mmCIF file of C-alpha atoms and ligand atoms in Angstrom:
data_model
loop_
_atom_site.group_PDB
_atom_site.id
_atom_site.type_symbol
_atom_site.label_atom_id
_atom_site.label_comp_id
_atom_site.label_asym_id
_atom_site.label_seq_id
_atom_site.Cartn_x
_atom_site.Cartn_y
_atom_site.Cartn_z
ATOM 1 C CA UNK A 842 -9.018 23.374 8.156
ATOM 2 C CA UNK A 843 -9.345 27.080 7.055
ATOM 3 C CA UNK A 844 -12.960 27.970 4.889
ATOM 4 C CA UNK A 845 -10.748 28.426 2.081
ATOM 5 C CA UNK A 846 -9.934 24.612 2.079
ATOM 6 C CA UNK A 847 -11.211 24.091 -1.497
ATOM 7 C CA UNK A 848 -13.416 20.741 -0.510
ATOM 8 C CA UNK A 849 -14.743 23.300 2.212
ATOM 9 C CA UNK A 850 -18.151 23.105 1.082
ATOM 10 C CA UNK A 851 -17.646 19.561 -0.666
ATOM 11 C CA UNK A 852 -19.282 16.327 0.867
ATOM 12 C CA UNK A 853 -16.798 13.816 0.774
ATOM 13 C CA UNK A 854 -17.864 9.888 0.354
ATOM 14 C CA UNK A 855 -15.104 7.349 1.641
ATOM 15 C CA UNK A 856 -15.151 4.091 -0.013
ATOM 16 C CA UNK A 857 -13.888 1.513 2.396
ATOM 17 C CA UNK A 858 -12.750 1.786 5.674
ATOM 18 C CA UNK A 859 -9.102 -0.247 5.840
ATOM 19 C CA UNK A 860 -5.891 0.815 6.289
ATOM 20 C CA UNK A 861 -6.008 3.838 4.087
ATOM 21 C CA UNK A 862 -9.864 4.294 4.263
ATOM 22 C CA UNK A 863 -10.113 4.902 7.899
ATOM 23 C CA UNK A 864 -7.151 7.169 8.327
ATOM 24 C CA UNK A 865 -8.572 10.006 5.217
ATOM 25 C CA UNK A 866 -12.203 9.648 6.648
ATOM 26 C CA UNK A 867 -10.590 10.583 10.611
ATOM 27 C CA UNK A 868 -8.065 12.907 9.194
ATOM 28 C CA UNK A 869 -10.583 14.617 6.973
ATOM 29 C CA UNK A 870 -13.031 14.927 9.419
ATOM 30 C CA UNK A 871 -10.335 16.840 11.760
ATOM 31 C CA UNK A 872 -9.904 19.026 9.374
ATOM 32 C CA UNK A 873 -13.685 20.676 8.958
ATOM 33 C CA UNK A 874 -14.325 18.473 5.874
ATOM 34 C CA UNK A 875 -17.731 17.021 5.835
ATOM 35 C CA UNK A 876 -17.403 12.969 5.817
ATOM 36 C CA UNK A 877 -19.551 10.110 4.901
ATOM 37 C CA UNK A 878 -18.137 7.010 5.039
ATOM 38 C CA UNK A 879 -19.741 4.006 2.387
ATOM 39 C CA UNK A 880 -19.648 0.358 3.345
ATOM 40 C CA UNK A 881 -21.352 -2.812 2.697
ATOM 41 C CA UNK A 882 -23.876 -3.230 5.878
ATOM 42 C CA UNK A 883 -22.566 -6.044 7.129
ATOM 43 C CA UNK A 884 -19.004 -5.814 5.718
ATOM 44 C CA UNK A 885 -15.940 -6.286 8.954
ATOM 45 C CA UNK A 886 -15.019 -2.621 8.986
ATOM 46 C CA UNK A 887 -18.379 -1.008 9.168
ATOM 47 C CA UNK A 888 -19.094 -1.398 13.390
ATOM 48 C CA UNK A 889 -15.439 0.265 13.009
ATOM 49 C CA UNK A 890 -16.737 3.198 11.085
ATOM 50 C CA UNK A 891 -19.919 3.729 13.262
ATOM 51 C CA UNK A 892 -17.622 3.348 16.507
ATOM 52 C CA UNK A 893 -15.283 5.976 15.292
ATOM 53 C CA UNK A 894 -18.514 8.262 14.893
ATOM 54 C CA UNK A 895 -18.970 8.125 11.183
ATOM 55 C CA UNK A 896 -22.754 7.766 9.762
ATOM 56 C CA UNK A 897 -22.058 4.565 7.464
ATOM 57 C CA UNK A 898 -24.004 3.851 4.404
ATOM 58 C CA UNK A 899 -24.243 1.628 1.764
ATOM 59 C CA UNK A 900 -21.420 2.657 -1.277
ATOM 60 C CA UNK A 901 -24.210 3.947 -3.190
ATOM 61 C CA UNK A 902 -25.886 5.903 -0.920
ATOM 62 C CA UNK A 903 -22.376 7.586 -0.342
ATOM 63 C CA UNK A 904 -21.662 8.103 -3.235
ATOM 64 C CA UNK A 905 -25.228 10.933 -4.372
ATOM 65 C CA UNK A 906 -25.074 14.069 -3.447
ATOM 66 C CA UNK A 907 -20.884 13.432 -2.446
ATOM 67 C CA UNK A 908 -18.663 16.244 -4.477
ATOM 68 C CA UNK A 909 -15.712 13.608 -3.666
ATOM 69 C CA UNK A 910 -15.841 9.587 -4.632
ATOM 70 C CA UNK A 911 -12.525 8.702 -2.241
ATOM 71 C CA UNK A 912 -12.613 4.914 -3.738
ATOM 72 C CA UNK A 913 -10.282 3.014 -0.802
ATOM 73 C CA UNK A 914 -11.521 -0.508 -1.118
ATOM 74 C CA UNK A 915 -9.077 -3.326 -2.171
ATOM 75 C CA UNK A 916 -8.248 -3.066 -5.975
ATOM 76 C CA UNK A 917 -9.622 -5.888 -7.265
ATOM 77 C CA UNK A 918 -12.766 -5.452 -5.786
ATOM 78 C CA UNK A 919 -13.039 -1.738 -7.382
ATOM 79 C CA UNK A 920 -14.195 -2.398 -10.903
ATOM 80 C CA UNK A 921 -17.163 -3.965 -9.645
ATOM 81 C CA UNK A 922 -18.316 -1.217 -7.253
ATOM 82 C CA UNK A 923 -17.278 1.234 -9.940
ATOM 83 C CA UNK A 924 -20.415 -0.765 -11.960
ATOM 84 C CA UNK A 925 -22.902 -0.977 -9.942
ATOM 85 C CA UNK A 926 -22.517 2.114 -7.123
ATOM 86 C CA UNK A 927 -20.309 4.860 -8.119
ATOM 87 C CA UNK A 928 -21.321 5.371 -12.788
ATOM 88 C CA UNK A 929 -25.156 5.426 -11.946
ATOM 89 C CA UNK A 930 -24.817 7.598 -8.827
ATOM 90 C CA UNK A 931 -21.559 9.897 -8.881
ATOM 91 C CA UNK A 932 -22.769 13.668 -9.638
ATOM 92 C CA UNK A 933 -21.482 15.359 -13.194
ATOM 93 C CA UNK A 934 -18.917 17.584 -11.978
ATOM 94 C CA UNK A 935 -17.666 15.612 -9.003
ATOM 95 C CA UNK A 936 -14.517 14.036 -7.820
ATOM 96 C CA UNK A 937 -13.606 10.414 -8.386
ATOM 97 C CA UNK A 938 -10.461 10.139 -6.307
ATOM 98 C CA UNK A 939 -8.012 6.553 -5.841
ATOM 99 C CA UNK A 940 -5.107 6.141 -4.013
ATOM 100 C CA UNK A 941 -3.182 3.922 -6.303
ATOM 101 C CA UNK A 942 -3.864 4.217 -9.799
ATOM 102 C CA UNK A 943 -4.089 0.497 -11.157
ATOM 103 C CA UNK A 944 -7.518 0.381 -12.513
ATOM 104 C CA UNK A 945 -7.813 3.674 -14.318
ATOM 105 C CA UNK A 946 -4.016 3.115 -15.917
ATOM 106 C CA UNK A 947 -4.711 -0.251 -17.019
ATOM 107 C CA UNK A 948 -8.204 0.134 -18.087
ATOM 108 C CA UNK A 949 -10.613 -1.747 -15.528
ATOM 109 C CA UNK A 950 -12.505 1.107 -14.822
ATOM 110 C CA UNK A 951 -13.316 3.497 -17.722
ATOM 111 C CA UNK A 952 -14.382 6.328 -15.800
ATOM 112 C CA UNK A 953 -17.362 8.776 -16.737
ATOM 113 C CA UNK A 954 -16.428 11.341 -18.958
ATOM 114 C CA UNK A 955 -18.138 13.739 -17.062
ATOM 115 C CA UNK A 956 -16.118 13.534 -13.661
ATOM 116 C CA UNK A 957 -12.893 14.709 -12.297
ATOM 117 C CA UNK A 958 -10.311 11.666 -11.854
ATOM 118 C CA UNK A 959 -7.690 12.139 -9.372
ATOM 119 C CA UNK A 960 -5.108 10.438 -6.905
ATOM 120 C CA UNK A 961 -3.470 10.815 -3.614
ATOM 121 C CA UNK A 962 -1.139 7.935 -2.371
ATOM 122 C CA UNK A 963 0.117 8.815 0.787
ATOM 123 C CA UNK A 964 3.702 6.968 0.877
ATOM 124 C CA UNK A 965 3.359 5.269 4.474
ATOM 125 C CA UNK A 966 0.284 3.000 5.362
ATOM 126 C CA UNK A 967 -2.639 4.355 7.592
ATOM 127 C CA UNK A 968 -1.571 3.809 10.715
ATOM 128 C CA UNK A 969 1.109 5.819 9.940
ATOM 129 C CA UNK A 970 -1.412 8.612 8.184
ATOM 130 C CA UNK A 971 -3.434 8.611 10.899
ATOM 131 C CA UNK A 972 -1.310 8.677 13.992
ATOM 132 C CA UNK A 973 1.532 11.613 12.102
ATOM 133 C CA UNK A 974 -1.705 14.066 11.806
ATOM 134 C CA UNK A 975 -2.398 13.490 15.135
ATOM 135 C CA UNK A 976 0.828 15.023 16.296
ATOM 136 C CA UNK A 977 -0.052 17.843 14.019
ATOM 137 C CA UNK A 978 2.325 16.674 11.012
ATOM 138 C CA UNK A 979 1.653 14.743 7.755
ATOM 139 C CA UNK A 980 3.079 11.373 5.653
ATOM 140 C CA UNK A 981 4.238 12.769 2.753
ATOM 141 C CA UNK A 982 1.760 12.190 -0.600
ATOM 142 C CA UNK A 983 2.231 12.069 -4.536
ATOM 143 C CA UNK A 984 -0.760 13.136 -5.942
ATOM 144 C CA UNK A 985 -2.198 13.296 -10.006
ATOM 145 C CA UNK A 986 -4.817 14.265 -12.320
ATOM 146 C CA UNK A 987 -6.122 12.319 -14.895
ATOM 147 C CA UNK A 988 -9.254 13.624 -15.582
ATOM 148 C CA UNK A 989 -10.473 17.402 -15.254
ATOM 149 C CA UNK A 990 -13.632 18.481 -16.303
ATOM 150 C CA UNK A 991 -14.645 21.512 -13.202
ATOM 151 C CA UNK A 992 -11.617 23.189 -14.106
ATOM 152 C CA UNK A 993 -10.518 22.320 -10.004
ATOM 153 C CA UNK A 994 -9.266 19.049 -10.608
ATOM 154 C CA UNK A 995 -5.739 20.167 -9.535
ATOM 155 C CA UNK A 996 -7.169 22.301 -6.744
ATOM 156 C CA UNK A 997 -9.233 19.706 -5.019
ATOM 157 C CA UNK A 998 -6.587 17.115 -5.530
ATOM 158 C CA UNK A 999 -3.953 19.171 -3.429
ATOM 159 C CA UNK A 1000 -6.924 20.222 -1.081
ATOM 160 C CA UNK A 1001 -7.173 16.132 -0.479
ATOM 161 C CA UNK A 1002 -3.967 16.201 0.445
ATOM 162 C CA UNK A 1003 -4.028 18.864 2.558
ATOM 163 C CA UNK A 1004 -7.061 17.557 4.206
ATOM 164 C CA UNK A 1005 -4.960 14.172 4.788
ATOM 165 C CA UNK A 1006 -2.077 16.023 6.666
ATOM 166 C CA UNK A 1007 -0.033 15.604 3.372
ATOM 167 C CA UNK A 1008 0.303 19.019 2.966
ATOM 168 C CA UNK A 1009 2.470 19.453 6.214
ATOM 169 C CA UNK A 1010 4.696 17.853 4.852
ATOM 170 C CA UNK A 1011 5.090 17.758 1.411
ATOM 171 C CA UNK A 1012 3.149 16.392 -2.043
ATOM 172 C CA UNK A 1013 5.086 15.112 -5.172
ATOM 173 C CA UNK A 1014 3.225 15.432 -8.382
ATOM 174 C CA UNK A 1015 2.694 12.281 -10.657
ATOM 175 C CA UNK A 1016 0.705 10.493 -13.173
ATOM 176 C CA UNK A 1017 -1.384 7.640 -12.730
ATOM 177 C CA UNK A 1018 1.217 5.795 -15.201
ATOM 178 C CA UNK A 1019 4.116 6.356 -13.023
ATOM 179 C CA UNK A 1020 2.517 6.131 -9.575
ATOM 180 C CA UNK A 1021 1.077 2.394 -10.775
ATOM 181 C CA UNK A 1022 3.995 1.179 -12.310
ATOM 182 C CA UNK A 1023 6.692 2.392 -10.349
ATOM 183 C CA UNK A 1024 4.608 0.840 -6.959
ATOM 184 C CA UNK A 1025 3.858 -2.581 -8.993
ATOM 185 C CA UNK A 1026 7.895 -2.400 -9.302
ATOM 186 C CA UNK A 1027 8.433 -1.810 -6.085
ATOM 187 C CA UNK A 1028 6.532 -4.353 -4.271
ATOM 188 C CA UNK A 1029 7.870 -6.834 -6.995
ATOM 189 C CA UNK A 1030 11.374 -6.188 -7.033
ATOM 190 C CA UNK A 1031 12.241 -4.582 -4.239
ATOM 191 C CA UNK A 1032 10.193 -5.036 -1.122
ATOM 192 C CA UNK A 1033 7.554 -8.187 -0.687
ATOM 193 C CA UNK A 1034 8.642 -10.854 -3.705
ATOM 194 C CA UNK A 1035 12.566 -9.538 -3.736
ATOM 195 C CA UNK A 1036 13.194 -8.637 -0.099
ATOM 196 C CA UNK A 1037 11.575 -12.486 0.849
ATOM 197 C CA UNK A 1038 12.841 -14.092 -2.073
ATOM 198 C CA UNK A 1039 16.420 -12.277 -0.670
ATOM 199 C CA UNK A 1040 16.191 -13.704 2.698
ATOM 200 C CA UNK A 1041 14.543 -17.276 1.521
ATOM 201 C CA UNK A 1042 17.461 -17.681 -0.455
ATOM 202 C CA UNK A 1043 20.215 -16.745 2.072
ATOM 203 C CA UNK A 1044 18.252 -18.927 4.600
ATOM 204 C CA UNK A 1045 18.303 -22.236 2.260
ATOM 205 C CA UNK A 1046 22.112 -21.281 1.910
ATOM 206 C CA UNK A 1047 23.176 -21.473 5.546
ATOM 207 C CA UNK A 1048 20.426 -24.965 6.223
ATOM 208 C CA UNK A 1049 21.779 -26.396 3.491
ATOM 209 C CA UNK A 1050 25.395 -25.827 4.718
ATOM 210 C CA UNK A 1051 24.124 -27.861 8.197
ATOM 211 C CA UNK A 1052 24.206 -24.313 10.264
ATOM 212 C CA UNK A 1053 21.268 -24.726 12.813
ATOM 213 C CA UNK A 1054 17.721 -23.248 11.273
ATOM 214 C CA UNK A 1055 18.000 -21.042 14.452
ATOM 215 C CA UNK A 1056 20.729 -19.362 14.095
ATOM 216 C CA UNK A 1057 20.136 -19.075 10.685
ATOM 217 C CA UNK A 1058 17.120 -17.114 11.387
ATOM 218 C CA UNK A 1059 18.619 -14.606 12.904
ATOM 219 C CA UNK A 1060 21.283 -13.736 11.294
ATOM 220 C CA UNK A 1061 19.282 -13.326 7.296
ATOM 221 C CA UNK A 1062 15.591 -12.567 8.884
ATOM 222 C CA UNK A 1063 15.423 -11.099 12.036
ATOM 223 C CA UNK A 1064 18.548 -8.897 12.020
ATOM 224 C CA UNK A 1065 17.060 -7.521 8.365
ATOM 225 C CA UNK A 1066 14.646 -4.836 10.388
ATOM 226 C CA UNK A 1067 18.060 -3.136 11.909
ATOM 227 C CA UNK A 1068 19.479 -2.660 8.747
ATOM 228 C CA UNK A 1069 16.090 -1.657 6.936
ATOM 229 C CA UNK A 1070 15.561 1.117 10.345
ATOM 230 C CA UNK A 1071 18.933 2.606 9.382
ATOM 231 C CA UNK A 1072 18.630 2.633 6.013
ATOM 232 C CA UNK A 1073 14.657 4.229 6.669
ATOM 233 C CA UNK A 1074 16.528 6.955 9.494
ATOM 234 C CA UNK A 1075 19.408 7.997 7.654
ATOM 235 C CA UNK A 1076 20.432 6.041 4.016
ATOM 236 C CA UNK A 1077 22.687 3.737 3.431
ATOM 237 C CA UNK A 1078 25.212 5.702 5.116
ATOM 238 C CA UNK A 1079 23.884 5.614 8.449
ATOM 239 C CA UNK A 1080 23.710 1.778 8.211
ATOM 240 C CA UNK A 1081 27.723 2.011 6.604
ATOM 241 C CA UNK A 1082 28.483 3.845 10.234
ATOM 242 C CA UNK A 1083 26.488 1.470 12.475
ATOM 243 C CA UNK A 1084 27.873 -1.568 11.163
ATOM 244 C CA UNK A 1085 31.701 -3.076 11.805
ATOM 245 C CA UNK A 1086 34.527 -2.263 9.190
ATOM 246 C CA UNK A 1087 34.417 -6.508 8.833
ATOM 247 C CA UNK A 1088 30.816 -5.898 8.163
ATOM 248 C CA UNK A 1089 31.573 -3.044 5.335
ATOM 249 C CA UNK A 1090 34.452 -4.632 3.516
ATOM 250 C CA UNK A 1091 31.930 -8.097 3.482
ATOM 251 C CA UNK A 1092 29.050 -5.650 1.901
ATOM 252 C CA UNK A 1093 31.478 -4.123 -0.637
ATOM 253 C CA UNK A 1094 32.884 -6.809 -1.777
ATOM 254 C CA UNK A 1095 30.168 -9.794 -2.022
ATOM 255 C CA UNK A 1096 26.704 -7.434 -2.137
ATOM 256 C CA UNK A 1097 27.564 -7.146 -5.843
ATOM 257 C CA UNK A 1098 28.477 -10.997 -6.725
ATOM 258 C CA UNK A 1099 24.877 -11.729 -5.076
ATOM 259 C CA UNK A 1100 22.863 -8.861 -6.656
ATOM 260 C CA UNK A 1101 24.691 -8.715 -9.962
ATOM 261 C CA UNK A 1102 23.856 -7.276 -13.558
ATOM 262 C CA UNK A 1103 21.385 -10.765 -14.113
ATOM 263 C CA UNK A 1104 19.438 -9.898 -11.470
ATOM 264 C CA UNK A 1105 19.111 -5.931 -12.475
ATOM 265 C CA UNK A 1106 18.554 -7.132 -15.808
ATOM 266 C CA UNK A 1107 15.602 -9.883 -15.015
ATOM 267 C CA UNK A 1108 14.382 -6.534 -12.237
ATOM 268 C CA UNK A 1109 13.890 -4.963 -16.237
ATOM 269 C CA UNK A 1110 12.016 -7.771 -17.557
ATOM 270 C CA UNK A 1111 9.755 -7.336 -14.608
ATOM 271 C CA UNK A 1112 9.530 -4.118 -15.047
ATOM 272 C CA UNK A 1113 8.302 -4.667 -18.771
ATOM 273 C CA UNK A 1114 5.825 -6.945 -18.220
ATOM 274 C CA UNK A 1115 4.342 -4.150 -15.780
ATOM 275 C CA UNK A 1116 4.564 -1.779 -18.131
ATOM 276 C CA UNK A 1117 3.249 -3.511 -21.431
ATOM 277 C CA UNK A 1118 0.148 -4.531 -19.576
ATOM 278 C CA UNK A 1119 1.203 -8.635 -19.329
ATOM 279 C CA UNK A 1120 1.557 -8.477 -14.973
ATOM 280 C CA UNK A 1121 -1.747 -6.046 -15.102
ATOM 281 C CA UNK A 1122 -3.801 -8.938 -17.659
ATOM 282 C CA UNK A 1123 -2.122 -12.221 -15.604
ATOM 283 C CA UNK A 1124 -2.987 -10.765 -12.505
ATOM 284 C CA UNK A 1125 -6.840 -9.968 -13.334
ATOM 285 C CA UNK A 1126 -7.164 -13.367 -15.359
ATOM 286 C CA UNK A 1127 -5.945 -14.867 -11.902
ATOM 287 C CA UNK A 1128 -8.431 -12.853 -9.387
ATOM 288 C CA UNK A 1129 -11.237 -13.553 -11.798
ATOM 289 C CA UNK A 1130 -10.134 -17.758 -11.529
ATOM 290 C CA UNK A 1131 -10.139 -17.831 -8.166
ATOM 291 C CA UNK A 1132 -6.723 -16.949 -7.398
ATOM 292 C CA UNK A 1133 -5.584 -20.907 -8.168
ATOM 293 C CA UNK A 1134 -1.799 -20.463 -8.597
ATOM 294 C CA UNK A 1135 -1.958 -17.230 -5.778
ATOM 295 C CA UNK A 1136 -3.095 -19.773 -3.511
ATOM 296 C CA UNK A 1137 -0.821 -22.255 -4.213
ATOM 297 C CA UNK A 1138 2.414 -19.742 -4.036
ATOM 298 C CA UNK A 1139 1.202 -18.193 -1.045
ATOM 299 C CA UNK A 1140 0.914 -21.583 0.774
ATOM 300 C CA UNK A 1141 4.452 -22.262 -0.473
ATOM 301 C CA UNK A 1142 5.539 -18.697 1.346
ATOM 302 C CA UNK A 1143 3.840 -19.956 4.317
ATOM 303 C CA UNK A 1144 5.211 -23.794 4.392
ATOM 304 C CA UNK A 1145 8.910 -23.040 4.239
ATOM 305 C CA UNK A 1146 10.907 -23.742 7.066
ATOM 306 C CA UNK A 1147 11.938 -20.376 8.014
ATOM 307 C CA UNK A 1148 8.261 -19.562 8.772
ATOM 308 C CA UNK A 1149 8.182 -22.475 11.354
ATOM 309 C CA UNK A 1150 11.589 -21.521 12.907
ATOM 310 C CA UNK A 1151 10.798 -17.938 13.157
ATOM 311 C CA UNK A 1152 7.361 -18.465 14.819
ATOM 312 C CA UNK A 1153 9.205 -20.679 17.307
ATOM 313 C CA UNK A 1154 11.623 -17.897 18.065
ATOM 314 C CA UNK A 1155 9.501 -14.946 18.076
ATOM 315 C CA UNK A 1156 7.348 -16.566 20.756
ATOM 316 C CA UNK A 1157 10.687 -15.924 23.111
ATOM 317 C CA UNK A 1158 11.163 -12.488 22.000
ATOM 318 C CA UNK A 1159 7.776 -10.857 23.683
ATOM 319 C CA UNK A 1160 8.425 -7.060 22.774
ATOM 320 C CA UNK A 1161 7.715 -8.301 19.019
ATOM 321 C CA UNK A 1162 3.892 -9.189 20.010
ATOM 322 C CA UNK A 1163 1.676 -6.407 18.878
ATOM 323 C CA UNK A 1164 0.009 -3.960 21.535
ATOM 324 C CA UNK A 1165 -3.313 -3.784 20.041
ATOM 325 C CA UNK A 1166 -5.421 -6.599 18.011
ATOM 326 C CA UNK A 1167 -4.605 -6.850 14.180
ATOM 327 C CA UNK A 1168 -7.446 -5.252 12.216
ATOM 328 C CA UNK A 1169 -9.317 -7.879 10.208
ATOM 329 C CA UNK A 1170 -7.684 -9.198 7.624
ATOM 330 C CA UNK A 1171 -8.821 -8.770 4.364
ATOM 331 C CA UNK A 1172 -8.509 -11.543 1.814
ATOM 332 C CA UNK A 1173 -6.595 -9.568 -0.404
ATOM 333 C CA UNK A 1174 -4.972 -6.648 0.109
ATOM 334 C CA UNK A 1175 -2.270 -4.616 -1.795
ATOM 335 C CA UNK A 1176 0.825 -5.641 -1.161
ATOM 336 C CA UNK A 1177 3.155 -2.310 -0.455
HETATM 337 P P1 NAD B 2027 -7.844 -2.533 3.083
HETATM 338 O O1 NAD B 2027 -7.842 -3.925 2.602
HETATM 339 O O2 NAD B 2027 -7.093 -2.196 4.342
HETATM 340 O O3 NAD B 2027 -9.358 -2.038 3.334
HETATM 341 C C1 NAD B 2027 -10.353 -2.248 2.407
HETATM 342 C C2 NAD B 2027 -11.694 -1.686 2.892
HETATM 343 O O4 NAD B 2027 -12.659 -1.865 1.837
HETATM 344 C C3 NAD B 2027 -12.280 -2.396 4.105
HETATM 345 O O5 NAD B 2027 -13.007 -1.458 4.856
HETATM 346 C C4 NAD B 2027 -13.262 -3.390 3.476
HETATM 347 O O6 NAD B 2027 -14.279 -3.776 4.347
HETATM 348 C C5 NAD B 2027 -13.793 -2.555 2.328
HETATM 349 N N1 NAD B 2027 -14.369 -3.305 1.230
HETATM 350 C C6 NAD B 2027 -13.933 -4.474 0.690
HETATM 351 N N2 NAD B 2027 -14.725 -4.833 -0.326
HETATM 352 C C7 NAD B 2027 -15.684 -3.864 -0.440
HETATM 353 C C8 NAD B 2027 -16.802 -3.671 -1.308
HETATM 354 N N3 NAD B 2027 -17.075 -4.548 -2.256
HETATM 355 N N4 NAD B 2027 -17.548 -2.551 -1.126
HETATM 356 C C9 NAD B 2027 -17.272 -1.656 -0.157
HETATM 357 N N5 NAD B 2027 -16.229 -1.791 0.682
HETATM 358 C C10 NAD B 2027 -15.457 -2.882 0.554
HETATM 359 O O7 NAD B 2027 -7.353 -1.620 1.882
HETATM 360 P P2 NAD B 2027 -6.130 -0.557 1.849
HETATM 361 O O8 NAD B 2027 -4.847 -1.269 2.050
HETATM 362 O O9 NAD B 2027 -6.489 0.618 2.694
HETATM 363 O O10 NAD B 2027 -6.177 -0.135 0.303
HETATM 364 C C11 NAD B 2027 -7.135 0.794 -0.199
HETATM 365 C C12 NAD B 2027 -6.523 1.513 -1.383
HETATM 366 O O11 NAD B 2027 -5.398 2.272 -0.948
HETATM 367 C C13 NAD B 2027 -6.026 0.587 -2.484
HETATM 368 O O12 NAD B 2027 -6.248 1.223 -3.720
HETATM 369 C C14 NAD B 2027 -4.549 0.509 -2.192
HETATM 370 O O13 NAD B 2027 -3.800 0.185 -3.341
HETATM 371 C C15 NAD B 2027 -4.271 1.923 -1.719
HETATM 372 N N6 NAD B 2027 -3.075 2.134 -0.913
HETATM 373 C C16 NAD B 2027 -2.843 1.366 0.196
HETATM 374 C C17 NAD B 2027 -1.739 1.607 0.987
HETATM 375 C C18 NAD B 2027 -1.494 0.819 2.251
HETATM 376 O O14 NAD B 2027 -0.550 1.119 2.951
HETATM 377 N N7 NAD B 2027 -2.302 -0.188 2.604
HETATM 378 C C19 NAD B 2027 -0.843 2.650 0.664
HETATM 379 C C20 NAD B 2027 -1.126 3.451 -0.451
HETATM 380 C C21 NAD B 2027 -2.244 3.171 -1.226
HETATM 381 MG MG1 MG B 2028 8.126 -14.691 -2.295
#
């Protein structure tokens, strides 16, 4: 990165070393930035960090004498390292920087009035990040400012981004408000809870008809990722020419009886309850229980029948096996 890089002379503390957390600290590092990444000792991701070459310390430690807070760590967890490492240490005049805006725009962390507040949200997961810098392009980022007290809020933000690879591509401009509700939205309606609800639902349909769990599989589940590639490579008109006229006339004339006006207008009432605050409040009341009922739902997800069926059938379908070892999971992780 060029000396005029605005975060030239910055130290920059990463917070958390996941998906997102190790692809900044990398990028940024290739880029001339100056990176220290912050960790709990013993925490899974912290051999990781000191593998990839990074001097680890503990969040607090990172966080004095950084000119950059990058706070990557699950959300639910971030309140409480707000508390107790990043108020008493982060420098007046520095950066506090998120990639998804939940706890600023909903209130769980009221930050210092004294620091810059900022976001990047790169719109493709870290791998992704990571591996599109390395072939000297970028994921694409929205990026905000909530809070600007140096007068370089804006500056650093888009230097971030740069820093990231963003900036070979291209950076949106946002708000926290519209970057947290419009994702909460997504990953509601659209892409974990409707896309699975979607293909639960079509799945039940066929079983219950006496088609063969199998075949069933395959034809509302596994076939969903060719679709979902064409739609990803080239809209919903590269999937219109890849698929048969039968397939077309079925899509025009029974995609609308199944997603109909109900279902747009209960996608609204979702989409209220994110924005009045009542998915925000549920969804902290539940994390601070325990997680009782997200245990019990997720267990659900996990027991139906078309997880048994499909782990069956992906066993005889080898090119679906991962290359490398998962990353540890997290307990909880964001869901889009
Ligand atoms: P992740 O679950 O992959 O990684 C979390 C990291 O935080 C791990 O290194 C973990 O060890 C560490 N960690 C957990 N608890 C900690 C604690 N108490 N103190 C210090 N470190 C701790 O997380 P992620 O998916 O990269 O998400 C990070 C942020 O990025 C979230 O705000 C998320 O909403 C956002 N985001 C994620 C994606 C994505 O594709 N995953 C995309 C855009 C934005
Ligand atoms: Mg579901």
């Amino acid at each position: 990165m060029s000396s005029n890089n605005t975060l030239a002379s910055s130290r920059i503390a990463v917070l958390g070393y996941g998906s997102q957390g190790r692809a900044h600290a990398l990028n940024l590092r290739d880029s001339g930035l100056d990176v220290v990444v912050g960790l709990r000792p013993n925490g899974p991701t912290s051999i990781k960090a000191r593998a990839d070459g990074f001097t680890v310390v503990e969040p607090a430690a990172a966080v004095k004498g950084a000119d950059l807070v990058a706070v990557l760590t699950p959300d639910m967890v971030q309140p409480t390292l707000y508390k107790e490492a990043i108020e008493p240490n982060i420098k007046p005049g520095a950066a506090l920087l998120f990639a998804h805006g939940f706890n600023i725009h909903f209130g769980q962390i009221v930050p210092r009035k004294d620091i810059d507040v900022i976001l990047v949200a790169p719109k493709g997961p870290g791998a992704l990040v990571r591996s599109e810098y390395e072939r000297g392009r970028g994921v694409p980022c929205i990026w905000a400012v909530q809070q600007d007290v140096s007068g370089q809020a804006e500056a650093r933000t888009k230097a971030y981004a740069d820093g990231i690879g963003g900036g070979r591509a291209m950076i949106i401009k946002t708000d926290f408000k519209e970057e947290t509700e419009t994702d909460l939205f997504g990953e509601q309606a659209v892409l974990c809870g409707g896309a699975s609800s979607l293909v639960q639902a079509g799945f039940e349909t066929l079983i219950e008809a006496g088609y063969q769990p199998e075949i069933a599989y395959y034809e509302v589940f596994h076939e969903l990722k060719l679709i979902v590639d064409l739609f990803y490579e080239g809209g919903i008109a590269k999937m219109l020419q890849y698929v048969s006229e039968t397939a077309q006339y079925g899509d025009y004339v029974s995609g609308p009886r199944v997603i109909d006006a109900g279902v747009k207008a209960r996608m609204k009432e979702v989409l209220t309850d994110i924005q009045d605050g009542t998915f925000a409040r549920n969804w902290t009341a539940e994390y601070a229980a325990g997680l009782p009922n997200y245990k019990k739902l997720k267990q659900a997800d996990l027991d139906h029948p078309i997880e048994k069926v499909g782990a069956k059938l992906r066993a005889q379908m080898p090119w679906l096996q991962p290359s490398t070892p998962k990353p540890a999971v997290e307990p909880l992780k964001k869901m889009g």
